[in-house]
PDB file of C-alpha atoms in Angstrom:
ATOM      1  CA  ALA A   1      28.078   5.238 106.154  1.00 77.00           C
ATOM      2  CA  GLN A   2      26.389   4.804 102.827  1.00 85.00           C
ATOM      3  CA  SER A   3      27.780   3.381  99.634  1.00 91.00           C
ATOM      4  CA  VAL A   4      26.714   2.329  96.153  1.00 95.00           C
ATOM      5  CA  THR A   5      28.069  -0.446  93.986  1.00 96.00           C
ATOM      6  CA  GLN A   6      27.332  -0.670  90.297  1.00 96.00           C
ATOM      7  CA  LEU A   7      28.182  -4.032  88.791  1.00 93.00           C
ATOM      8  CA  GLY A   8      29.674  -3.782  85.337  1.00 91.00           C
ATOM      9  CA  SER A   9      31.504  -0.681  84.180  1.00 93.00           C
ATOM     10  CA  HIS A  10      30.327  -1.414  80.624  1.00 96.00           C
ATOM     11  CA  VAL A  11      27.145  -3.072  79.403  1.00 97.00           C
ATOM     12  CA  SER A  12      26.529  -3.756  75.731  1.00 97.00           C
ATOM     13  CA  VAL A  13      23.114  -4.640  74.315  1.00 97.00           C
ATOM     14  CA  SER A  14      21.567  -4.869  70.887  1.00 97.00           C
ATOM     15  CA  GLU A  15      18.972  -2.326  69.849  1.00 97.00           C
ATOM     16  CA  GLY A  16      15.587  -3.628  70.948  1.00 97.00           C
ATOM     17  CA  ALA A  17      17.017  -5.835  73.691  1.00 97.00           C
ATOM     18  CA  LEU A  18      16.356  -5.586  77.409  1.00 97.00           C
ATOM     19  CA  VAL A  19      18.537  -3.172  79.341  1.00 98.00           C
ATOM     20  CA  LEU A  20      19.499  -4.156  82.888  1.00 98.00           C
ATOM     21  CA  LEU A  21      21.906  -2.006  84.882  1.00 98.00           C
ATOM     22  CA  ARG A  22      22.680  -3.206  88.368  1.00 98.00           C
ATOM     23  CA  CYS A  23      22.933  -1.136  91.513  1.00 97.00           C
ATOM     24  CA  ASN A  24      23.361  -2.289  95.089  1.00 97.00           C
ATOM     25  CA  TYR A  25      23.486   0.041  98.023  1.00 95.00           C
ATOM     26  CA  SER A  26      24.468   0.066 101.644  1.00 92.00           C
ATOM     27  CA  SER A  27      22.636   2.296 104.081  1.00 87.00           C
ATOM     28  CA  SER A  28      22.005   2.287 107.807  1.00 83.00           C
ATOM     29  CA  VAL A  29      18.699   4.093 107.317  1.00 83.00           C
ATOM     30  CA  PRO A  30      15.935   3.779 104.730  1.00 84.00           C
ATOM     31  CA  PRO A  31      17.576   5.082 101.573  1.00 87.00           C
ATOM     32  CA  TYR A  32      16.581   7.608  99.012  1.00 92.00           C
ATOM     33  CA  LEU A  33      17.835   6.231  95.687  1.00 95.00           C
ATOM     34  CA  PHE A  34      18.388   7.861  92.326  1.00 96.00           C
ATOM     35  CA  TRP A  35      19.447   7.039  88.794  1.00 97.00           C
ATOM     36  CA  TYR A  36      21.086   9.754  86.735  1.00 97.00           C
ATOM     37  CA  VAL A  37      22.124   9.617  83.084  1.00 96.00           C
ATOM     38  CA  GLN A  38      25.062  11.462  81.559  1.00 92.00           C
ATOM     39  CA  TYR A  39      25.218  11.863  77.793  1.00 91.00           C
ATOM     40  CA  PRO A  40      28.611  12.687  76.278  1.00 85.00           C
ATOM     41  CA  ASN A  41      29.838  16.129  77.259  1.00 78.00           C
ATOM     42  CA  GLN A  42      26.690  16.877  79.212  1.00 83.00           C
ATOM     43  CA  GLY A  43      25.637  17.104  82.841  1.00 86.00           C
ATOM     44  CA  LEU A  44      23.715  14.664  84.970  1.00 92.00           C
ATOM     45  CA  GLN A  45      20.037  14.266  84.204  1.00 93.00           C
ATOM     46  CA  LEU A  46      17.654  12.653  86.657  1.00 94.00           C
ATOM     47  CA  LEU A  47      16.086   9.481  85.276  1.00 96.00           C
ATOM     48  CA  LEU A  48      14.076   8.404  88.287  1.00 96.00           C
ATOM     49  CA  LYS A  49      14.053   8.270  92.058  1.00 95.00           C
ATOM     50  CA  TYR A  50      12.775   6.263  94.972  1.00 95.00           C
ATOM     51  CA  THR A  51      12.022   7.883  98.310  1.00 92.00           C
ATOM     52  CA  THR A  52       9.032   6.165  99.895  1.00 89.00           C
ATOM     53  CA  GLY A  53       5.920   4.344  98.776  1.00 90.00           C
ATOM     54  CA  ALA A  54       5.683   2.242  95.639  1.00 92.00           C
ATOM     55  CA  THR A  55       8.847   0.212  95.149  1.00 92.00           C
ATOM     56  CA  LEU A  56       8.574   0.134  91.357  1.00 96.00           C
ATOM     57  CA  VAL A  57       9.298   3.565  90.035  1.00 97.00           C
ATOM     58  CA  LYS A  58       9.012   4.764  86.473  1.00 96.00           C
ATOM     59  CA  GLY A  59      11.192   7.422  84.965  1.00 95.00           C
ATOM     60  CA  ILE A  60      11.805   9.207  81.729  1.00 94.00           C
ATOM     61  CA  ASN A  61      12.580   7.554  78.403  1.00 93.00           C
ATOM     62  CA  GLY A  62      10.876   4.282  79.338  1.00 96.00           C
ATOM     63  CA  PHE A  63      13.219   3.394  82.200  1.00 97.00           C
ATOM     64  CA  GLU A  64      12.075   1.949  85.484  1.00 97.00           C
ATOM     65  CA  ALA A  65      13.696   0.640  88.638  1.00 98.00           C
ATOM     66  CA  GLU A  66      12.578  -1.499  91.523  1.00 96.00           C
ATOM     67  CA  PHE A  67      13.637  -0.953  95.112  1.00 96.00           C
ATOM     68  CA  LYS A  68      14.223  -4.303  96.802  1.00 95.00           C
ATOM     69  CA  LYS A  69      15.061  -3.848 100.444  1.00 93.00           C
ATOM     70  CA  SER A  70      15.788  -7.525 101.058  1.00 94.00           C
ATOM     71  CA  GLU A  71      18.390  -7.501  98.281  1.00 95.00           C
ATOM     72  CA  THR A  72      19.575  -3.916  98.911  1.00 95.00           C
ATOM     73  CA  SER A  73      19.187  -3.346  95.196  1.00 97.00           C
ATOM     74  CA  PHE A  74      17.813  -0.713  92.868  1.00 97.00           C
ATOM     75  CA  HIS A  75      18.386  -2.100  89.386  1.00 98.00           C
ATOM     76  CA  LEU A  76      17.501  -0.035  86.329  1.00 98.00           C
ATOM     77  CA  THR A  77      15.658  -1.639  83.437  1.00 98.00           C
ATOM     78  CA  LYS A  78      14.207  -0.794  80.063  1.00 98.00           C
ATOM     79  CA  PRO A  79      12.342  -3.374  77.981  1.00 97.00           C
ATOM     80  CA  SER A  80      13.745  -2.320  74.616  1.00 97.00           C
ATOM     81  CA  ALA A  81      16.990  -0.434  74.090  1.00 97.00           C
ATOM     82  CA  HIS A  82      17.212   2.410  71.651  1.00 96.00           C
ATOM     83  CA  MET A  83      20.378   3.792  70.099  1.00 96.00           C
ATOM     84  CA  SER A  84      19.743   7.074  71.908  1.00 95.00           C
ATOM     85  CA  ASP A  85      20.070   5.274  75.263  1.00 96.00           C
ATOM     86  CA  ALA A  86      23.822   5.023  74.823  1.00 96.00           C
ATOM     87  CA  ALA A  87      25.227   6.993  77.751  1.00 96.00           C
ATOM     88  CA  GLU A  88      26.708   6.611  81.208  1.00 95.00           C
ATOM     89  CA  TYR A  89      24.338   5.786  84.028  1.00 97.00           C
ATOM     90  CA  PHE A  90      24.949   6.566  87.674  1.00 97.00           C
ATOM     91  CA  CYS A  91      23.163   5.169  90.683  1.00 97.00           C
ATOM     92  CA  ALA A  92      23.226   7.323  93.804  1.00 96.00           C
ATOM     93  CA  VAL A  93      22.027   7.215  97.382  1.00 94.00           C
ATOM     94  CA  SER A  94      21.161  10.293  99.361  1.00 89.00           C
ATOM     95  CA  ALA A  95      22.463  10.837 102.857  1.00 73.00           C
ATOM     96  CA  TRP A  96      19.171  12.358 103.892  1.00 73.00           C
ATOM     97  CA  MET A  97      19.787  11.780 107.557  1.00 68.00           C
ATOM     98  CA  ASP A  98      22.625  14.265 107.411  1.00 70.00           C
ATOM     99  CA  SER A  99      21.855  17.917 107.170  1.00 70.00           C
ATOM    100  CA  SER A 100      23.296  18.070 103.684  1.00 81.00           C
ATOM    101  CA  TYR A 101      21.378  15.390 101.745  1.00 87.00           C
ATOM    102  CA  LYS A 102      24.563  14.889  99.765  1.00 91.00           C
ATOM    103  CA  LEU A 103      24.555  12.266  97.025  1.00 94.00           C
ATOM    104  CA  ILE A 104      26.918   9.312  97.077  1.00 94.00           C
ATOM    105  CA  PHE A 105      27.441   7.931  93.613  1.00 96.00           C
ATOM    106  CA  GLY A 106      28.388   4.581  92.204  1.00 96.00           C
ATOM    107  CA  SER A 107      31.195   4.298  89.694  1.00 95.00           C
ATOM    108  CA  GLY A 108      28.845   4.412  86.746  1.00 95.00           C
ATOM    109  CA  THR A 109      27.924   2.006  83.959  1.00 96.00           C
ATOM    110  CA  ARG A 110      28.495   2.880  80.343  1.00 96.00           C
ATOM    111  CA  LEU A 111      25.698   1.510  78.169  1.00 97.00           C
ATOM    112  CA  LEU A 112      26.567   0.666  74.584  1.00 97.00           C
ATOM    113  CA  VAL A 113      23.761  -0.067  72.147  1.00 97.00           C
ATOM    114  CA  ARG A 114      24.628  -2.095  69.052  1.00 96.00           C
ATOM    115  CA  PRO A 115      22.595  -1.613  65.876  1.00 94.00           C
TER     116      PRO A 115
ATOM    117  CA  GLU B   1      11.578  24.198  82.814  1.00 73.00           C
ATOM    118  CA  PRO B   2      13.996  25.778  85.315  1.00 78.00           C
ATOM    119  CA  GLU B   3      17.572  24.566  85.096  1.00 90.00           C
ATOM    120  CA  VAL B   4      20.928  25.000  86.743  1.00 94.00           C
ATOM    121  CA  THR B   5      23.453  26.872  84.632  1.00 95.00           C
ATOM    122  CA  GLN B   6      27.238  26.976  84.937  1.00 96.00           C
ATOM    123  CA  THR B   7      29.955  29.162  83.482  1.00 95.00           C
ATOM    124  CA  PRO B   8      32.403  28.777  81.936  1.00 96.00           C
ATOM    125  CA  SER B   9      31.884  25.468  80.201  1.00 95.00           C
ATOM    126  CA  HIS B  10      35.649  25.029  79.904  1.00 96.00           C
ATOM    127  CA  GLN B  11      38.516  26.616  81.818  1.00 97.00           C
ATOM    128  CA  VAL B  12      42.217  26.159  81.228  1.00 98.00           C
ATOM    129  CA  THR B  13      44.591  27.535  83.835  1.00 97.00           C
ATOM    130  CA  GLN B  14      48.177  27.324  84.953  1.00 97.00           C
ATOM    131  CA  MET B  15      49.127  25.521  88.135  1.00 97.00           C
ATOM    132  CA  GLY B  16      49.072  27.909  91.075  1.00 97.00           C
ATOM    133  CA  GLN B  17      46.489  30.228  89.567  1.00 97.00           C
ATOM    134  CA  GLU B  18      43.126  31.014  91.133  1.00 97.00           C
ATOM    135  CA  VAL B  19      39.929  29.987  89.376  1.00 98.00           C
ATOM    136  CA  ILE B  20      36.310  30.814  90.082  1.00 97.00           C
ATOM    137  CA  LEU B  21      33.591  28.555  88.783  1.00 98.00           C
ATOM    138  CA  ARG B  22      30.127  30.033  88.622  1.00 97.00           C
ATOM    139  CA  CYS B  23      26.694  28.530  88.973  1.00 97.00           C
ATOM    140  CA  VAL B  24      23.169  29.875  88.887  1.00 96.00           C
ATOM    141  CA  PRO B  25      20.932  27.461  90.826  1.00 95.00           C
ATOM    142  CA  ILE B  26      17.210  27.049  90.300  1.00 94.00           C
ATOM    143  CA  SER B  27      15.639  30.178  91.725  1.00 90.00           C
ATOM    144  CA  ASN B  28      13.445  28.776  94.515  1.00 88.00           C
ATOM    145  CA  HIS B  29      15.948  26.197  95.739  1.00 92.00           C
ATOM    146  CA  LEU B  30      17.701  26.715  99.049  1.00 90.00           C
ATOM    147  CA  TYR B  31      20.355  23.979  99.074  1.00 93.00           C
ATOM    148  CA  PHE B  32      23.365  24.081  96.787  1.00 95.00           C
ATOM    149  CA  TYR B  33      26.183  21.662  96.081  1.00 97.00           C
ATOM    150  CA  TRP B  34      29.443  21.229  94.257  1.00 98.00           C
ATOM    151  CA  TYR B  35      30.630  17.873  92.997  1.00 98.00           C
ATOM    152  CA  ARG B  36      33.571  16.914  90.855  1.00 97.00           C
ATOM    153  CA  GLN B  37      34.311  14.094  88.451  1.00 93.00           C
ATOM    154  CA  ILE B  38      37.900  13.329  87.592  1.00 93.00           C
ATOM    155  CA  LEU B  39      38.127  11.797  84.120  1.00 89.00           C
ATOM    156  CA  GLY B  40      37.100   8.165  84.231  1.00 84.00           C
ATOM    157  CA  GLN B  41      36.162   8.239  87.906  1.00 87.00           C
ATOM    158  CA  LYS B  42      32.983   8.544  89.899  1.00 89.00           C
ATOM    159  CA  VAL B  43      31.213  11.753  90.793  1.00 94.00           C
ATOM    160  CA  GLU B  44      32.415  12.939  94.218  1.00 95.00           C
ATOM    161  CA  PHE B  45      30.754  15.286  96.692  1.00 95.00           C
ATOM    162  CA  LEU B  46      32.731  18.400  97.563  1.00 97.00           C
ATOM    163  CA  VAL B  47      30.509  20.706  99.590  1.00 96.00           C
ATOM    164  CA  SER B  48      26.934  21.595 100.467  1.00 95.00           C
ATOM    165  CA  PHE B  49      25.684  25.091 101.237  1.00 94.00           C
ATOM    166  CA  TYR B  50      22.555  26.285 102.968  1.00 91.00           C
ATOM    167  CA  ASN B  51      21.493  29.552 104.535  1.00 88.00           C
ATOM    168  CA  ASN B  52      24.727  31.227 103.481  1.00 90.00           C
ATOM    169  CA  GLU B  53      27.002  28.751 105.133  1.00 92.00           C
ATOM    170  CA  ILE B  54      28.621  25.405 104.482  1.00 94.00           C
ATOM    171  CA  SER B  55      26.526  22.579 105.897  1.00 92.00           C
ATOM    172  CA  GLU B  56      28.953  19.795 105.031  1.00 92.00           C
ATOM    173  CA  LYS B  57      32.242  19.386 103.208  1.00 93.00           C
ATOM    174  CA  SER B  58      34.281  16.412 102.123  1.00 94.00           C
ATOM    175  CA  GLU B  59      37.943  15.674 102.758  1.00 94.00           C
ATOM    176  CA  ILE B  60      38.669  16.927  99.257  1.00 94.00           C
ATOM    177  CA  PHE B  61      37.385  20.382 100.162  1.00 96.00           C
ATOM    178  CA  ASP B  62      40.488  21.687 101.869  1.00 93.00           C
ATOM    179  CA  ASP B  63      41.632  25.252 102.572  1.00 94.00           C
ATOM    180  CA  GLN B  64      42.299  25.830  98.886  1.00 96.00           C
ATOM    181  CA  PHE B  65      38.578  25.684  98.183  1.00 97.00           C
ATOM    182  CA  SER B  66      35.862  28.147  99.122  1.00 97.00           C
ATOM    183  CA  VAL B  67      32.255  28.740  98.197  1.00 96.00           C
ATOM    184  CA  GLU B  68      30.174  31.843  98.179  1.00 94.00           C
ATOM    185  CA  ARG B  69      26.738  33.104  97.275  1.00 91.00           C
ATOM    186  CA  PRO B  70      27.683  36.683  96.588  1.00 85.00           C
ATOM    187  CA  ASP B  71      24.452  38.168  95.298  1.00 84.00           C
ATOM    188  CA  GLY B  72      21.497  35.903  96.021  1.00 77.00           C
ATOM    189  CA  SER B  73      21.536  34.250  92.622  1.00 85.00           C
ATOM    190  CA  ASN B  74      25.078  33.103  91.832  1.00 92.00           C
ATOM    191  CA  PHE B  75      26.864  30.343  93.689  1.00 96.00           C
ATOM    192  CA  THR B  76      30.617  30.176  93.196  1.00 97.00           C
ATOM    193  CA  LEU B  77      33.427  27.733  93.835  1.00 98.00           C
ATOM    194  CA  LYS B  78      36.893  29.234  94.170  1.00 97.00           C
ATOM    195  CA  ILE B  79      40.113  27.292  94.026  1.00 97.00           C
ATOM    196  CA  ARG B  80      42.862  29.577  95.338  1.00 96.00           C
ATOM    197  CA  SER B  81      45.962  27.888  94.000  1.00 95.00           C
ATOM    198  CA  THR B  82      45.184  25.192  91.486  1.00 97.00           C
ATOM    199  CA  LYS B  83      47.073  21.914  91.326  1.00 96.00           C
ATOM    200  CA  LEU B  84      47.375  19.457  88.476  1.00 97.00           C
ATOM    201  CA  GLU B  85      45.114  17.051  90.339  1.00 95.00           C
ATOM    202  CA  ASP B  86      42.303  19.635  90.399  1.00 97.00           C
ATOM    203  CA  SER B  87      41.733  18.904  86.713  1.00 97.00           C
ATOM    204  CA  ALA B  88      38.195  17.553  86.574  1.00 97.00           C
ATOM    205  CA  MET B  89      34.616  18.276  85.613  1.00 95.00           C
ATOM    206  CA  TYR B  90      32.940  20.332  88.312  1.00 97.00           C
ATOM    207  CA  PHE B  91      29.189  20.089  88.697  1.00 97.00           C
ATOM    208  CA  CYS B  92      26.927  22.445  90.578  1.00 97.00           C
ATOM    209  CA  ALA B  93      23.590  21.181  91.853  1.00 96.00           C
ATOM    210  CA  SER B  94      20.627  22.674  93.634  1.00 95.00           C
ATOM    211  CA  ARG B  95      18.030  20.782  95.600  1.00 93.00           C
ATOM    212  CA  GLY B  96      14.292  21.008  95.673  1.00 83.00           C
ATOM    213  CA  GLN B  97      12.837  18.700  98.317  1.00 84.00           C
ATOM    214  CA  GLU B  98      14.772  15.448  97.973  1.00 85.00           C
ATOM    215  CA  THR B  99      15.989  15.789  94.382  1.00 90.00           C
ATOM    216  CA  GLN B 100      19.188  17.454  93.220  1.00 93.00           C
ATOM    217  CA  TYR B 101      19.298  19.029  89.783  1.00 94.00           C
ATOM    218  CA  PHE B 102      22.670  19.322  88.118  1.00 95.00           C
ATOM    219  CA  GLY B 103      24.183  21.887  85.851  1.00 94.00           C
ATOM    220  CA  PRO B 104      26.083  20.954  82.670  1.00 93.00           C
ATOM    221  CA  GLY B 105      29.443  21.247  84.403  1.00 95.00           C
ATOM    222  CA  THR B 106      32.685  23.156  83.988  1.00 97.00           C
ATOM    223  CA  ARG B 107      35.626  21.225  82.652  1.00 96.00           C
ATOM    224  CA  LEU B 108      38.748  22.516  84.396  1.00 98.00           C
ATOM    225  CA  LEU B 109      42.172  21.731  83.013  1.00 98.00           C
ATOM    226  CA  VAL B 110      45.216  22.678  85.068  1.00 97.00           C
ATOM    227  CA  LEU B 111      48.504  22.774  83.168  1.00 97.00           C
TER     228      LEU B 111
END
């Protein structure tokens, strides 16, 4: 079975500060990993993904994440937070070995950006 | 850029009533999904659909739920007799290769 743990339901940073959102996963097979962002009253937008190949992946809006197999982690970072980054962020792992490729989500981290 | 659309954006219904949530997936995608998010909780998988049949469903997806692709473009989720605990945001997604693209969701409120 696969699972995702996101440490910290809320993270608060100052504008211009480093953003670090933590995600750890459990998977019996090489995982496909995703970060989605949800702005208030909107759907889930893909930020970035890791499937195979380069372990440092870059996404939209200046975000990036690094797949670390030894740590079973896929933390999301951004060097400098912007007010518009305030949203909820979800880490997910794909059950690609099943026929469905369903996504299993973490509980989410709400990012607050202080002026 | 192609996107997944969902209607209605909001639905209020009485307990015991039937509701149908509609989705139009991205046109060249073949795999479709429904997820739900109860307020303040994580996004949960409900069902996946491929080649006009369910490929996987969760424990949540009991006999009260059904899915259908009635006309080759729409993908619907029906809840036959709604319960208070069905109140949630329901997301449709369609998959191209390994990535799922989500619609904006339908917020369902059961009174």
